Short mmCIF file of C-alpha atoms in Angstrom, two decimals:
data_model
loop_
_atom_site.label_atom_id
_atom_site.label_comp_id
_atom_site.label_asym_id
_atom_site.label_seq_id
_atom_site.Cartn_x
_atom_site.Cartn_y
_atom_site.Cartn_z
CA MET A 1 0.00 0.00 0.00
CA SER A 2 2.78 2.34 0.83
CA GLN A 3 4.45 1.39 -2.45
CA LEU A 4 1.40 2.51 -4.38
CA LEU A 5 1.36 5.80 -2.65
CA THR A 6 4.99 6.28 -3.25
CA ASN A 7 4.60 5.82 -7.00
CA ALA A 8 1.69 8.41 -7.30
CA ALA A 9 2.35 11.60 -9.32
CA GLU A 10 2.94 14.84 -7.47
CA PHE A 11 1.14 18.14 -8.29
CA THR A 12 1.71 21.58 -7.02
CA VAL A 13 -1.17 23.61 -5.61
CA SER A 14 -1.11 25.89 -8.61
CA GLU A 15 -1.26 22.96 -10.99
CA ILE A 16 -4.26 21.53 -9.19
CA ALA A 17 -5.93 24.94 -9.13
CA GLN A 18 -5.35 25.51 -12.85
CA ALA A 19 -6.55 22.00 -13.67
CA VAL A 20 -9.75 22.56 -11.71
CA LYS A 21 -10.17 25.95 -13.44
CA ARG A 22 -9.85 24.42 -16.91
CA THR A 23 -12.21 21.61 -16.00
CA VAL A 24 -14.90 23.93 -14.69
CA GLU A 25 -14.65 26.34 -17.63
CA ASP A 26 -14.62 23.51 -20.21
CA GLU A 27 -17.50 21.67 -18.59
CA PHE A 28 -19.86 24.55 -17.97
CA GLY A 29 -18.73 27.46 -20.21
CA HIS A 30 -21.64 30.00 -20.47
CA VAL A 31 -24.41 29.39 -17.96
CA ARG A 32 -27.57 31.12 -16.73
CA VAL A 33 -27.88 31.17 -12.97
CA ARG A 34 -30.99 32.18 -11.05
CA GLY A 35 -30.61 33.50 -7.54
CA GLU A 36 -30.94 36.36 -5.09
CA ILE A 37 -28.32 39.12 -4.98
CA SER A 38 -26.63 39.33 -1.60
CA GLY A 39 -23.78 41.44 -0.26
CA PHE A 40 -23.98 44.06 -3.05
CA ARG A 41 -22.49 47.36 -1.87
CA GLY A 42 -22.15 49.09 -5.21
CA GLN A 43 -19.16 49.29 -7.48
CA HIS A 44 -15.66 48.85 -6.09
CA SER A 45 -13.17 51.72 -6.38
CA SER A 46 -11.72 49.85 -9.36
CA GLY A 47 -15.10 49.93 -11.13
CA HIS A 48 -15.81 46.22 -10.72
CA ALA A 49 -18.83 44.90 -8.82
CA TYR A 50 -18.65 41.98 -6.39
CA PHE A 51 -21.60 40.18 -4.75
CA THR A 52 -23.10 36.73 -4.12
CA LEU A 53 -25.91 34.83 -5.80
CA LYS A 54 -27.74 32.53 -3.41
CA ASP A 55 -30.84 30.46 -2.97
CA ASP A 56 -32.16 28.58 0.05
CA ALA A 57 -29.43 25.85 -0.10
CA ALA A 58 -26.24 27.27 -1.63
CA SER A 59 -24.43 30.39 -2.80
CA ILE A 60 -21.92 31.33 -5.50
CA ASP A 61 -19.62 34.34 -5.79
CA ALA A 62 -20.27 36.68 -8.69
CA VAL A 63 -18.25 39.43 -10.29
CA VAL A 64 -19.10 42.01 -12.98
CA TRP A 65 -16.08 43.58 -14.62
CA LYS A 66 -16.01 47.36 -15.09
CA GLY A 67 -16.52 47.24 -18.85
CA ASN A 68 -19.55 44.94 -18.62
CA TYR A 69 -21.13 46.87 -15.72
CA ALA A 70 -21.46 50.02 -17.81
CA ARG A 71 -23.29 48.05 -20.53
CA LEU A 72 -25.79 46.40 -18.20
CA ALA A 73 -29.38 47.40 -18.99
CA PHE A 74 -30.49 46.15 -15.60
CA LYS A 75 -28.22 47.10 -12.70
CA PRO A 76 -27.83 44.73 -9.72
CA GLU A 77 -29.58 45.68 -6.51
CA GLU A 78 -29.43 44.13 -3.03
CA GLY A 79 -32.10 41.46 -2.39
CA LEU A 80 -33.30 41.29 -6.00
CA GLU A 81 -33.87 37.89 -7.61
CA VAL A 82 -32.21 37.85 -11.02
CA ILE A 83 -31.11 35.57 -13.81
CA ALA A 84 -27.38 36.09 -14.44
CA THR A 85 -25.73 35.04 -17.68
CA GLY A 86 -21.95 34.52 -17.70
CA ARG A 87 -18.95 32.20 -17.55
CA LEU A 88 -18.33 29.85 -14.67
CA THR A 89 -14.69 29.87 -13.47
CA THR A 90 -12.57 29.54 -10.35
CA PHE A 91 -10.42 31.87 -8.30
CA PRO A 92 -7.27 29.87 -7.47
CA ARG A 93 -6.03 32.19 -4.73
CA SER A 94 -8.91 31.29 -2.45
CA SER A 95 -9.88 27.93 -4.01
CA LYS A 96 -13.38 29.24 -4.83
CA TYR A 97 -15.44 29.07 -7.94
CA GLN A 98 -17.41 32.06 -9.22
CA ILE A 99 -19.44 33.33 -12.12
CA VAL A 100 -18.27 36.24 -14.28
CA ILE A 101 -21.56 37.93 -15.19
CA GLU A 102 -22.09 39.48 -18.63
CA ASN A 103 -25.84 40.23 -18.40
CA ILE A 104 -28.48 40.43 -15.68
CA GLU A 105 -32.26 40.08 -16.08
CA PRO A 106 -34.99 40.26 -13.45
CA ALA A 107 -36.20 36.83 -12.49
CA GLY A 108 -39.92 37.02 -13.35
CA ALA A 109 -42.71 39.56 -12.95
CA GLY A 110 -42.80 39.28 -9.20
CA ALA A 111 -39.26 40.55 -8.86
CA LEU A 112 -39.81 43.25 -11.47
CA MET A 113 -42.91 44.48 -9.70
CA ALA A 114 -41.06 44.54 -6.41
CA LEU A 115 -38.24 46.55 -8.01
CA LEU A 116 -40.75 48.81 -9.70
CA GLU A 117 -42.53 49.51 -6.43
CA GLU A 118 -39.29 50.21 -4.62
CA ARG A 119 -38.15 52.61 -7.34
CA ARG A 120 -41.53 54.31 -7.37
CA LYS A 121 -41.36 54.98 -3.62
CA LYS A 122 -37.86 56.35 -3.97
CA LEU A 123 -38.78 58.81 -6.74
CA LEU A 124 -42.01 59.72 -4.96
CA ALA A 125 -40.03 60.65 -1.87
CA GLU A 126 -37.89 62.98 -4.01
CA GLY A 127 -41.01 64.82 -5.16
CA LEU A 128 -40.74 63.94 -8.84
CA PHE A 129 -44.38 62.80 -8.90
CA ALA A 130 -45.78 65.85 -7.02
CA ARG A 131 -48.89 67.38 -8.54
CA GLU A 132 -47.52 70.90 -7.98
CA ARG A 133 -44.74 70.21 -10.52
CA LYS A 134 -47.14 69.42 -13.34
CA ARG A 135 -47.63 72.24 -15.86
CA PRO A 136 -50.71 73.06 -17.93
CA LEU A 137 -50.59 71.99 -21.55
CA PRO A 138 -50.63 74.66 -24.28
CA TYR A 139 -54.12 75.10 -25.71
CA LEU A 140 -53.01 75.25 -29.34
CA PRO A 141 -49.35 74.17 -29.79
CA ARG A 142 -47.68 75.32 -33.00
CA VAL A 143 -45.13 72.46 -33.04
CA ILE A 144 -45.56 69.00 -31.44
CA GLY A 145 -42.57 66.72 -30.81
CA VAL A 146 -43.25 62.95 -30.87
CA ILE A 147 -40.76 60.50 -29.33
CA THR A 148 -41.53 56.98 -30.57
CA SER A 149 -40.53 54.33 -33.08
CA PRO A 150 -40.85 55.61 -36.68
CA THR A 151 -41.84 52.15 -37.99
CA GLY A 152 -44.69 51.23 -35.63
CA ALA A 153 -48.40 51.89 -35.83
CA VAL A 154 -48.19 54.44 -32.99
CA ILE A 155 -46.81 57.30 -35.09
CA ARG A 156 -49.39 56.68 -37.82
CA ASP A 157 -52.23 56.75 -35.27
CA ILE A 158 -50.94 60.03 -33.80
CA LEU A 159 -50.49 61.74 -37.19
CA HIS A 160 -53.88 60.56 -38.42
CA ARG A 161 -55.63 61.80 -35.29
CA LEU A 162 -53.87 65.17 -35.39
CA ASP A 163 -54.82 65.59 -39.04
CA ASP A 164 -58.48 64.89 -38.21
CA ARG A 165 -58.68 67.26 -35.24
CA PHE A 166 -56.29 70.13 -35.98
CA PRO A 167 -53.43 69.78 -38.52
CA SER A 168 -50.19 70.79 -36.80
CA HIS A 169 -46.45 70.80 -37.42
CA VAL A 170 -45.06 67.52 -36.03
CA LEU A 171 -41.40 66.67 -35.37
CA VAL A 172 -40.60 62.95 -34.86
CA TRP A 173 -37.52 61.86 -32.91
CA PRO A 174 -37.04 58.15 -33.72
CA VAL A 175 -36.08 55.90 -30.78
CA ARG A 176 -36.19 52.20 -29.88
CA VAL A 177 -39.13 51.62 -27.57
CA GLN A 178 -37.80 48.42 -25.95
CA GLY A 179 -34.51 46.73 -25.30
CA ASP A 180 -31.29 47.79 -23.67
CA THR A 181 -30.92 51.05 -25.66
CA CYS A 182 -34.51 52.22 -25.15
CA ALA A 183 -33.91 54.28 -22.00
CA PRO A 184 -30.81 56.23 -23.15
CA GLU A 185 -32.38 56.99 -26.54
CA VAL A 186 -35.58 58.35 -24.93
CA VAL A 187 -33.46 60.48 -22.55
CA ASN A 188 -31.44 61.85 -25.48
CA ALA A 189 -34.64 62.67 -27.38
CA ILE A 190 -36.18 64.60 -24.48
CA GLU A 191 -32.97 66.53 -23.80
CA GLY A 192 -32.47 67.13 -27.54
CA PHE A 193 -35.93 68.69 -28.00
CA ASN A 194 -35.34 70.92 -24.95
CA ALA A 195 -32.02 72.07 -26.43
CA PHE A 196 -33.71 73.51 -29.56
CA LEU A 197 -33.76 77.32 -29.77
CA PRO A 198 -37.18 79.01 -30.14
CA ASP A 199 -35.96 80.92 -33.23
CA GLY A 200 -33.56 78.29 -34.52
CA PRO A 201 -33.58 76.58 -37.93
CA ILE A 202 -35.63 73.75 -36.43
CA PRO A 203 -38.54 75.12 -34.39
CA ARG A 204 -38.68 74.15 -30.75
CA PRO A 205 -41.77 72.05 -29.89
CA ASP A 206 -44.43 73.49 -27.62
CA LEU A 207 -45.47 69.99 -26.49
CA LEU A 208 -43.83 66.54 -26.32
CA ILE A 209 -45.56 63.14 -26.70
CA VAL A 210 -43.69 60.03 -25.50
CA ALA A 211 -45.58 57.00 -26.85
CA ARG A 212 -45.35 53.31 -27.67
CA GLY A 213 -47.78 50.40 -28.07
CA GLY A 214 -48.70 47.79 -25.54
CA GLY A 215 -46.48 44.94 -24.31
CA SER A 216 -45.35 42.96 -21.31
CA ILE A 217 -43.70 44.49 -18.30
CA GLU A 218 -40.35 43.45 -19.65
CA ASP A 219 -41.07 45.22 -22.97
CA LEU A 220 -42.12 48.41 -21.17
CA TRP A 221 -39.27 48.31 -18.66
CA GLY A 222 -37.24 50.95 -20.48
CA PHE A 223 -39.89 53.54 -19.46
CA ASN A 224 -39.49 52.54 -15.81
CA GLU A 225 -35.81 53.44 -15.80
CA GLU A 226 -34.82 56.15 -13.36
CA ALA A 227 -32.95 58.17 -16.04
CA VAL A 228 -36.08 58.36 -18.21
CA VAL A 229 -38.25 59.42 -15.27
CA ARG A 230 -35.81 62.19 -14.31
CA ALA A 231 -35.59 63.40 -17.92
CA VAL A 232 -39.39 63.66 -18.19
CA ALA A 233 -39.64 65.43 -14.82
CA GLY A 234 -36.84 67.88 -15.72
CA SER A 235 -38.16 68.79 -19.19
CA ASP A 236 -38.90 72.47 -19.77
CA ILE A 237 -41.46 71.47 -22.41
CA PRO A 238 -44.75 69.93 -21.16
CA VAL A 239 -44.83 66.15 -21.73
CA ILE A 240 -47.73 63.77 -22.47
CA THR A 241 -46.95 60.07 -21.98
CA ALA A 242 -48.89 57.29 -23.73
CA VAL A 243 -46.97 54.08 -23.02
CA GLY A 244 -48.77 50.75 -23.49
CA HIS A 245 -52.48 50.15 -23.22
CA GLU A 246 -54.90 51.78 -20.81
CA THR A 247 -54.14 49.20 -18.11
CA ASP A 248 -50.37 49.63 -18.42
CA THR A 249 -48.74 52.11 -16.05
CA THR A 250 -45.07 53.04 -16.05
CA LEU A 251 -43.08 55.40 -13.85
CA VAL A 252 -42.87 58.06 -16.59
CA ASP A 253 -46.67 58.31 -16.41
CA TYR A 254 -46.33 59.60 -12.82
CA ALA A 255 -43.63 62.15 -13.76
CA SER A 256 -45.25 63.49 -16.95
CA ASP A 257 -47.57 66.49 -17.04
CA MET A 258 -50.39 64.30 -18.40
CA ARG A 259 -50.89 60.55 -18.88
CA ALA A 260 -52.92 59.40 -21.88
CA PRO A 261 -54.29 55.84 -21.92
CA THR A 262 -53.35 55.36 -25.59
CA PRO A 263 -51.30 57.21 -28.24
CA THR A 264 -54.55 58.21 -29.97
CA ALA A 265 -55.81 59.73 -26.73
CA ALA A 266 -52.51 61.65 -26.43
CA ALA A 267 -53.07 63.18 -29.88
CA GLU A 268 -56.62 64.12 -28.91
CA ALA A 269 -55.42 65.76 -25.69
CA SER A 270 -52.71 67.79 -27.43
CA VAL A 271 -54.95 69.84 -29.81
CA PRO A 272 -58.59 70.91 -29.88
CA VAL A 273 -61.03 70.04 -32.66
CA ARG A 274 -60.65 72.66 -35.36
CA ALA A 275 -64.31 72.55 -36.43
CA GLU A 276 -65.47 72.90 -32.84
CA LEU A 277 -63.05 75.75 -32.30
CA ILE A 278 -64.34 77.58 -35.39
CA ALA A 279 -67.93 77.02 -34.24
CA TYR A 280 -67.03 78.29 -30.77
CA VAL A 281 -65.39 81.43 -32.20
CA ASP A 282 -68.42 82.05 -34.45
CA ASP A 283 -70.74 81.62 -31.48
CA GLN A 284 -68.67 84.03 -29.40
CA GLY A 285 -68.67 86.55 -32.26
CA LEU A 286 -72.47 86.27 -32.54
CA ARG A 287 -72.87 86.76 -28.82
CA GLN A 288 -70.52 89.75 -28.95
CA ARG A 289 -72.51 91.37 -31.75
CA GLN A 290 -75.76 90.80 -29.90
CA ALA A 291 -74.26 92.27 -26.75
CA MET A 292 -73.09 95.32 -28.71
CA ARG A 293 -76.55 95.81 -30.20
CA ARG A 294 -78.13 95.59 -26.76
CA GLU A 295 -75.56 98.03 -25.38
CA LEU A 296 -76.17 100.49 -28.24
CA SER A 297 -79.91 100.24 -27.73
CA SER A 298 -79.49 100.90 -24.03
CA LEU A 299 -77.23 103.88 -24.73
CA LYS A 300 -79.77 105.30 -27.19
CA ASP A 301 -82.53 105.03 -24.57
CA ARG A 302 -80.33 106.73 -22.00
CA LEU A 303 -79.47 109.47 -24.51
CA ARG A 304 -83.15 110.11 -25.26
CA ALA A 305 -83.93 110.21 -21.53
CA ALA A 306 -81.09 112.66 -20.93
CA ALA A 307 -82.14 114.82 -23.91
CA ALA A 308 -85.68 115.03 -22.53
CA GLY A 309 -84.35 116.65 -19.36
CA LEU A 310 -82.33 119.31 -21.19
CA PRO A 311 -83.83 122.79 -21.82
CA ARG A 312 -84.80 123.88 -25.32
CA PRO A 313 -82.15 125.77 -27.31
CA ALA A 314 -84.49 128.75 -27.74
CA ASP A 315 -84.85 129.05 -23.96
CA LEU A 316 -81.09 129.01 -23.51
CA VAL A 317 -80.56 132.06 -25.74
CA SER A 318 -83.76 133.98 -24.91
CA THR A 319 -82.07 136.12 -22.24
CA GLN A 320 -79.12 136.91 -24.49
CA ARG A 321 -81.47 137.68 -27.36
CA GLN A 322 -83.43 140.12 -25.19
CA GLY A 323 -80.21 141.80 -24.07
CA LEU A 324 -79.17 142.11 -27.72
CA ASP A 325 -82.46 143.77 -28.63
CA LEU A 326 -82.04 146.22 -25.76
CA ALA A 327 -78.46 147.03 -26.80
CA SER A 328 -79.50 147.54 -30.43
CA SER A 329 -82.28 149.93 -29.36
CA GLN A 330 -79.74 151.98 -27.39
CA LEU A 331 -77.15 151.91 -30.13
CA SER A 332 -78.47 154.90 -32.12
CA GLY A 333 -78.45 157.22 -29.11
CA ALA A 334 -75.02 156.04 -28.03
CA LEU A 335 -73.61 156.63 -31.50
CA ARG A 336 -75.11 160.09 -31.60
CA HIS A 337 -73.52 161.03 -28.27
CA PHE A 338 -70.24 159.49 -29.38
CA VAL A 339 -70.17 161.55 -32.58
CA GLN A 340 -71.04 164.72 -30.69
CA ALA A 341 -68.25 164.13 -28.15
CA ARG A 342 -65.75 163.44 -30.91
CA ARG A 343 -66.79 166.59 -32.73
CA ILE A 344 -66.22 168.73 -29.64
CA ARG A 345 -62.87 167.13 -29.01
CA PHE A 346 -61.86 167.62 -32.63
CA SER A 347 -62.86 171.29 -32.49
CA ASN A 348 -60.69 171.79 -29.41
CA LEU A 349 -57.74 170.08 -31.05
CA ALA A 350 -58.19 171.93 -34.35
CA ALA A 351 -57.92 175.31 -32.60
CA SER A 352 -54.47 174.38 -31.23
CA VAL A 353 -52.92 172.93 -34.40
CA GLN A 354 -53.62 175.65 -36.95
CA PRO A 355 -50.66 176.40 -39.28
CA ARG A 356 -50.83 180.09 -38.44
CA LEU A 357 -50.35 179.39 -34.77
CA VAL A 358 -47.47 177.04 -35.48
CA ARG A 359 -45.68 179.62 -37.62
CA GLN A 360 -46.34 182.31 -35.00
CA ARG A 361 -44.87 180.03 -32.32
CA HIS A 362 -41.84 179.38 -34.54
CA ALA A 363 -41.28 183.14 -34.99
CA GLU A 364 -41.58 183.75 -31.26
CA LEU A 365 -39.02 181.07 -30.53
CA GLY A 366 -36.61 182.54 -33.12
CA GLU A 367 -36.92 186.05 -31.63
CA ARG A 368 -36.40 184.65 -28.17
CA LEU A 369 -33.28 182.84 -29.34
CA GLU A 370 -31.84 186.05 -30.86
CA ALA A 371 -32.60 187.96 -27.67
CA LEU A 372 -30.80 185.32 -25.62
CA GLY A 373 -27.78 185.62 -27.94
CA ARG A 374 -27.66 189.38 -27.49
CA ARG A 375 -27.99 189.07 -23.76
CA ARG A 376 -25.13 186.58 -23.73
CA THR A 377 -22.77 188.93 -25.62
CA ALA A 378 -23.68 191.91 -23.40
CA GLY A 379 -23.16 189.81 -20.29
CA LEU A 380 -19.68 188.76 -21.39
CA LEU A 381 -18.67 192.37 -22.12
CA THR A 382 -20.00 193.52 -18.76
CA THR A 383 -18.02 190.77 -17.03
CA ILE A 384 -14.82 191.88 -18.79
CA ASP A 385 -15.33 195.52 -17.85
CA ARG A 386 -15.88 194.58 -14.24
CA ALA A 387 -12.72 192.54 -14.26
CA ARG A 388 -10.74 195.47 -15.67
CA LEU A 389 -12.11 197.84 -13.02
CA THR A 390 -11.30 195.33 -10.32
CA PHE A 391 -7.73 194.60 -11.31
CA ALA A 392 -6.67 198.17 -12.36
CA PRO A 393 -6.41 199.73 -8.78
CA ARG A 394 -4.70 196.65 -7.44
CA ALA A 395 -2.17 196.67 -10.25
CA ARG A 396 -0.85 200.04 -9.15
CA GLN A 397 -0.28 198.82 -5.60
CA LEU A 398 1.55 195.61 -6.53
CA PRO A 399 5.31 195.53 -6.96
CA GLN A 400 6.87 195.39 -10.35
CA ALA A 401 6.71 191.57 -10.53
CA ALA A 402 3.02 191.65 -9.85
CA ALA A 403 2.63 194.42 -12.40
CA ASN A 404 4.44 192.29 -14.94
CA ALA A 405 2.21 189.33 -14.12
CA LEU A 406 -0.83 191.53 -14.40
CA GLU A 407 0.44 192.84 -17.70
CA ARG A 408 0.85 189.25 -18.94
CA LYS A 409 -2.68 188.47 -17.91
CA GLN A 410 -3.93 191.63 -19.59
CA THR A 411 -2.06 190.62 -22.71
CA ALA A 412 -3.65 187.18 -22.57
CA LEU A 413 -7.01 188.80 -21.91
CA ALA A 414 -6.46 191.05 -24.89
CA ARG A 415 -5.88 187.97 -26.99
CA VAL A 416 -9.06 186.41 -25.64
CA LEU A 417 -11.26 189.48 -26.08
CA PRO A 418 -11.32 189.29 -29.92
CA ARG A 419 -12.51 185.75 -29.55
CA LEU A 420 -15.30 186.98 -27.26
CA SER A 421 -16.64 189.42 -29.80
CA ASP A 422 -20.19 189.15 -31.08
CA LYS A 423 -19.09 187.64 -34.40
CA PRO A 424 -18.58 184.11 -33.01
CA LEU A 425 -21.83 184.47 -31.12
CA ARG A 426 -23.60 185.45 -34.29
CA ALA A 427 -21.97 182.54 -36.09
CA GLU A 428 -23.16 180.22 -33.36
CA LEU A 429 -26.60 181.78 -33.56
CA ARG A 430 -26.65 181.20 -37.30
CA HIS A 431 -25.55 177.62 -36.70
CA SER A 432 -28.38 177.17 -34.23
CA GLN A 433 -30.82 178.72 -36.69
CA GLY A 434 -29.51 176.32 -39.35
CA ARG A 435 -30.21 173.42 -37.02
CA LEU A 436 -33.65 174.81 -36.23
CA SER A 437 -34.60 175.26 -39.89
CA PRO A 438 -34.86 171.47 -40.60
CA ILE A 439 -36.77 171.11 -37.34
CA GLY A 440 -39.14 173.84 -38.47
CA ALA A 441 -39.54 172.15 -41.85
CA ARG A 442 -40.26 168.85 -40.15
CA LEU A 443 -42.69 170.65 -37.86
CA ASN A 444 -44.49 172.22 -40.84
CA ALA A 445 -44.66 168.79 -42.54
CA ALA A 446 -45.97 167.22 -39.32
CA VAL A 447 -48.57 170.00 -38.98
CA THR A 448 -49.63 169.49 -42.59
CA GLN A 449 -49.84 165.72 -42.14
CA THR A 450 -51.73 166.07 -38.87
CA THR A 451 -54.11 168.57 -40.52
CA GLN A 452 -54.75 166.17 -43.40
CA ALA A 453 -55.31 163.30 -40.98
CA ARG A 454 -57.73 165.39 -38.95
CA ARG A 455 -59.50 166.49 -42.12
CA SER A 456 -59.83 162.86 -43.23
CA GLN A 457 -61.12 161.95 -39.76
CA TRP A 458 -63.62 164.83 -39.96
CA GLU A 459 -64.81 163.62 -43.31
CA GLN A 460 -65.27 160.09 -41.98
CA LEU A 461 -67.06 161.38 -38.92
CA GLY A 462 -69.17 163.57 -41.17
CA LYS A 463 -70.13 160.54 -43.23
CA LEU A 464 -70.89 158.60 -40.06
CA LEU A 465 -72.90 161.53 -38.77
CA GLU A 466 -74.76 161.69 -42.05
CA THR A 467 -75.41 157.96 -41.80
CA LEU A 468 -76.66 158.26 -38.24
CA SER A 469 -78.46 161.54 -38.84
CA TYR A 470 -82.04 161.67 -37.76
CA ARG A 471 -82.95 163.05 -41.18
CA ASN A 472 -82.51 159.59 -42.61
CA VAL A 473 -84.95 158.38 -39.99
CA LEU A 474 -87.35 161.14 -41.02
CA ALA A 475 -87.11 159.92 -44.60
CA ARG A 476 -88.58 156.59 -43.46
CA GLY A 477 -91.80 158.27 -42.25
CA TYR A 478 -90.85 159.51 -38.78
CA ALA A 479 -91.00 163.15 -37.50
CA LEU A 480 -88.90 165.25 -35.07
CA VAL A 481 -90.84 167.17 -32.38
CA GLN A 482 -89.37 170.43 -31.02
CA ASP A 483 -90.78 173.06 -28.65
CA GLU A 484 -90.74 176.83 -29.14
CA VAL A 485 -87.07 177.24 -28.16
CA GLY A 486 -85.92 174.33 -30.34
CA GLN A 487 -85.55 171.69 -27.63
CA ILE A 488 -86.43 168.15 -28.65
CA VAL A 489 -89.59 166.79 -27.04
CA THR A 490 -89.14 163.09 -26.25
CA SER A 491 -92.12 162.28 -23.97
CA HIS A 492 -95.82 162.90 -23.70
CA ALA A 493 -95.49 164.30 -20.18
CA ALA A 494 -93.34 167.19 -21.46
CA THR A 495 -96.29 168.74 -23.36
CA ARG A 496 -99.24 170.74 -22.14
CA PRO A 497 -102.38 171.88 -23.85
CA GLY A 498 -101.76 175.02 -25.84
CA ASP A 499 -98.03 174.46 -26.32
CA ALA A 500 -96.76 175.35 -29.76
CA LEU A 501 -94.66 172.56 -31.26
CA LYS A 502 -92.76 172.19 -34.51
CA LEU A 503 -92.82 168.91 -36.46
CA SER A 504 -89.88 168.36 -38.77
CA PHE A 505 -90.39 165.97 -41.67
CA ALA A 506 -87.95 164.92 -44.32
CA ASP A 507 -89.31 167.48 -46.81
CA GLY A 508 -90.19 170.37 -44.45
CA GLU A 509 -91.53 171.60 -41.13
CA VAL A 510 -95.08 172.05 -39.77
CA GLY A 511 -96.18 174.03 -36.68
CA VAL A 512 -98.79 172.41 -34.40
CA VAL A 513 -100.54 173.25 -31.12
CA VAL A 514 -101.13 170.68 -28.36
CA ALA A 515 -104.87 170.23 -27.73
CA GLY A 516 -106.87 168.28 -25.11
CA ALA A 517 -106.57 167.84 -21.35
CA PRO A 518 -103.22 168.02 -19.58
CA ALA A 519 -101.16 164.85 -19.62
CA ALA A 520 -101.22 164.43 -15.84
CA LYS A 521 -105.08 164.36 -15.65
CA ARG A 522 -105.94 162.59 -18.87
CA LYS A 523 -106.50 158.82 -18.88
CA PRO A 524 -105.97 156.85 -22.05
CA ALA A 525 -109.04 155.41 -23.64
CA ARG A 526 -107.21 152.25 -24.76
CA SER A 527 -104.00 150.38 -24.10
CA GLY A 528 -102.26 151.58 -27.29
CA PRO A 529 -100.83 155.10 -27.77
CA ASP A 530 -103.13 157.94 -28.88
CA GLU A 531 -102.81 158.71 -32.52
CA GLY A 532 -102.96 162.47 -31.81
CA SER A 533 -100.35 162.39 -29.05
CA GLN A 534 -96.56 162.70 -29.32
CA GLU A 535 -96.09 158.92 -28.70
CA SER A 536 -97.69 158.20 -32.00
CA LEU A 537 -94.76 159.89 -33.71
CA PHE A 538 -92.17 157.28 -32.51
#
């Protein structure tokens, strides 16, 4: 027995480990393992992920390399039952076998629903599903962006429904609506539409529709991804979601501004019915016109009621009309007094501006000027004589130096005396007369002009007087009544029986005598004026 053991081959630990590794990898290769994730704490600092897959009887170590982890459509989570696809191998350093995972799928609807509920609670706690965050949809969007598959029936249903209700400008962003790339493509589409400029070459949509047809929970799982939910919640453009059938509900339905049960319902919710809108506008226009007619009718009634309370136009101007009649009746007398006052004033002015008086005044001023010149010359000579008489006695009493000084002054005075003769004074007088001659000529011209102006004014006043003369009134059938001394009789009370009066007509005068009882005692026989009295003349 010992000999048999002695002849057995020897292996190192590494050789045994490598042999086991090759055996396991050759025997199993790619496998699918179902189990519950345990011990998952997220990615390692190196980027790899390490955890354990277990069931009720055994467990196996699992590893996801950094490159594969980034490509996983379904990320591992603690306590989740999954189906892992990968290669079975060993780890010689610890004599353990493990599975290198390349893909992870949820293990059945139960696990997916549990994951879905857990994710829903998490996003709900963050407030992404709050009703306050939802925005109202635009009533009539100019541009509608649709995020869906370009080859499915969904886009045709949406376009057909929009064309029936209200034709609009539609932009389609093609995406895959299931599979591993569904979520990132939908996120890129939402962010891409939000990045459009309002005035850019491609118009920015006013409304987004995220839609796809019905399917299983696995088919719709891309719309339950957290990245898609956050993109819908963070969109600046209002979003309508229509994912699956009416009974299907995904997490993006909670985050969107409106959930439509079907893609057709989403198209109906995005635009109004054009025919109904036109009918509504026509109805509103009809109601507006009827309201305007009622308002105009009411305003007319109010205007008539207000006009009934206003006074008549004739009553408004009756007082002014009466004042005008009174002023016109007093106008003739006022003009007559005005002309008489102007005539008196003109007579007073005419007496002071006669040419004879002006020439007489000019002669008086000339004589006065000559007299002043003579008085000036005589005064200078008298002053010189007085100076000679004053200085002559004193000159004899002064010494010789003073006499010489006095002689020099006398010599200087002798030189000045010829200059003080009357010839320069006469020359100055002639110069003054020469200056006065133009003034006199201007005065004569002014007097002539003033006389002509006054004469023209007289003629105008004469014409006005002739126009306002009472003789023109007499020519229309009236008469002027004067007493014996020529005073005008203007009232019946100024006459007495037996008074001699003179009636002046346009073509002559007639003398009359007042007959009948005195005016103070006589009573009129009727309300009108007596034809034989003075009142009948005016």
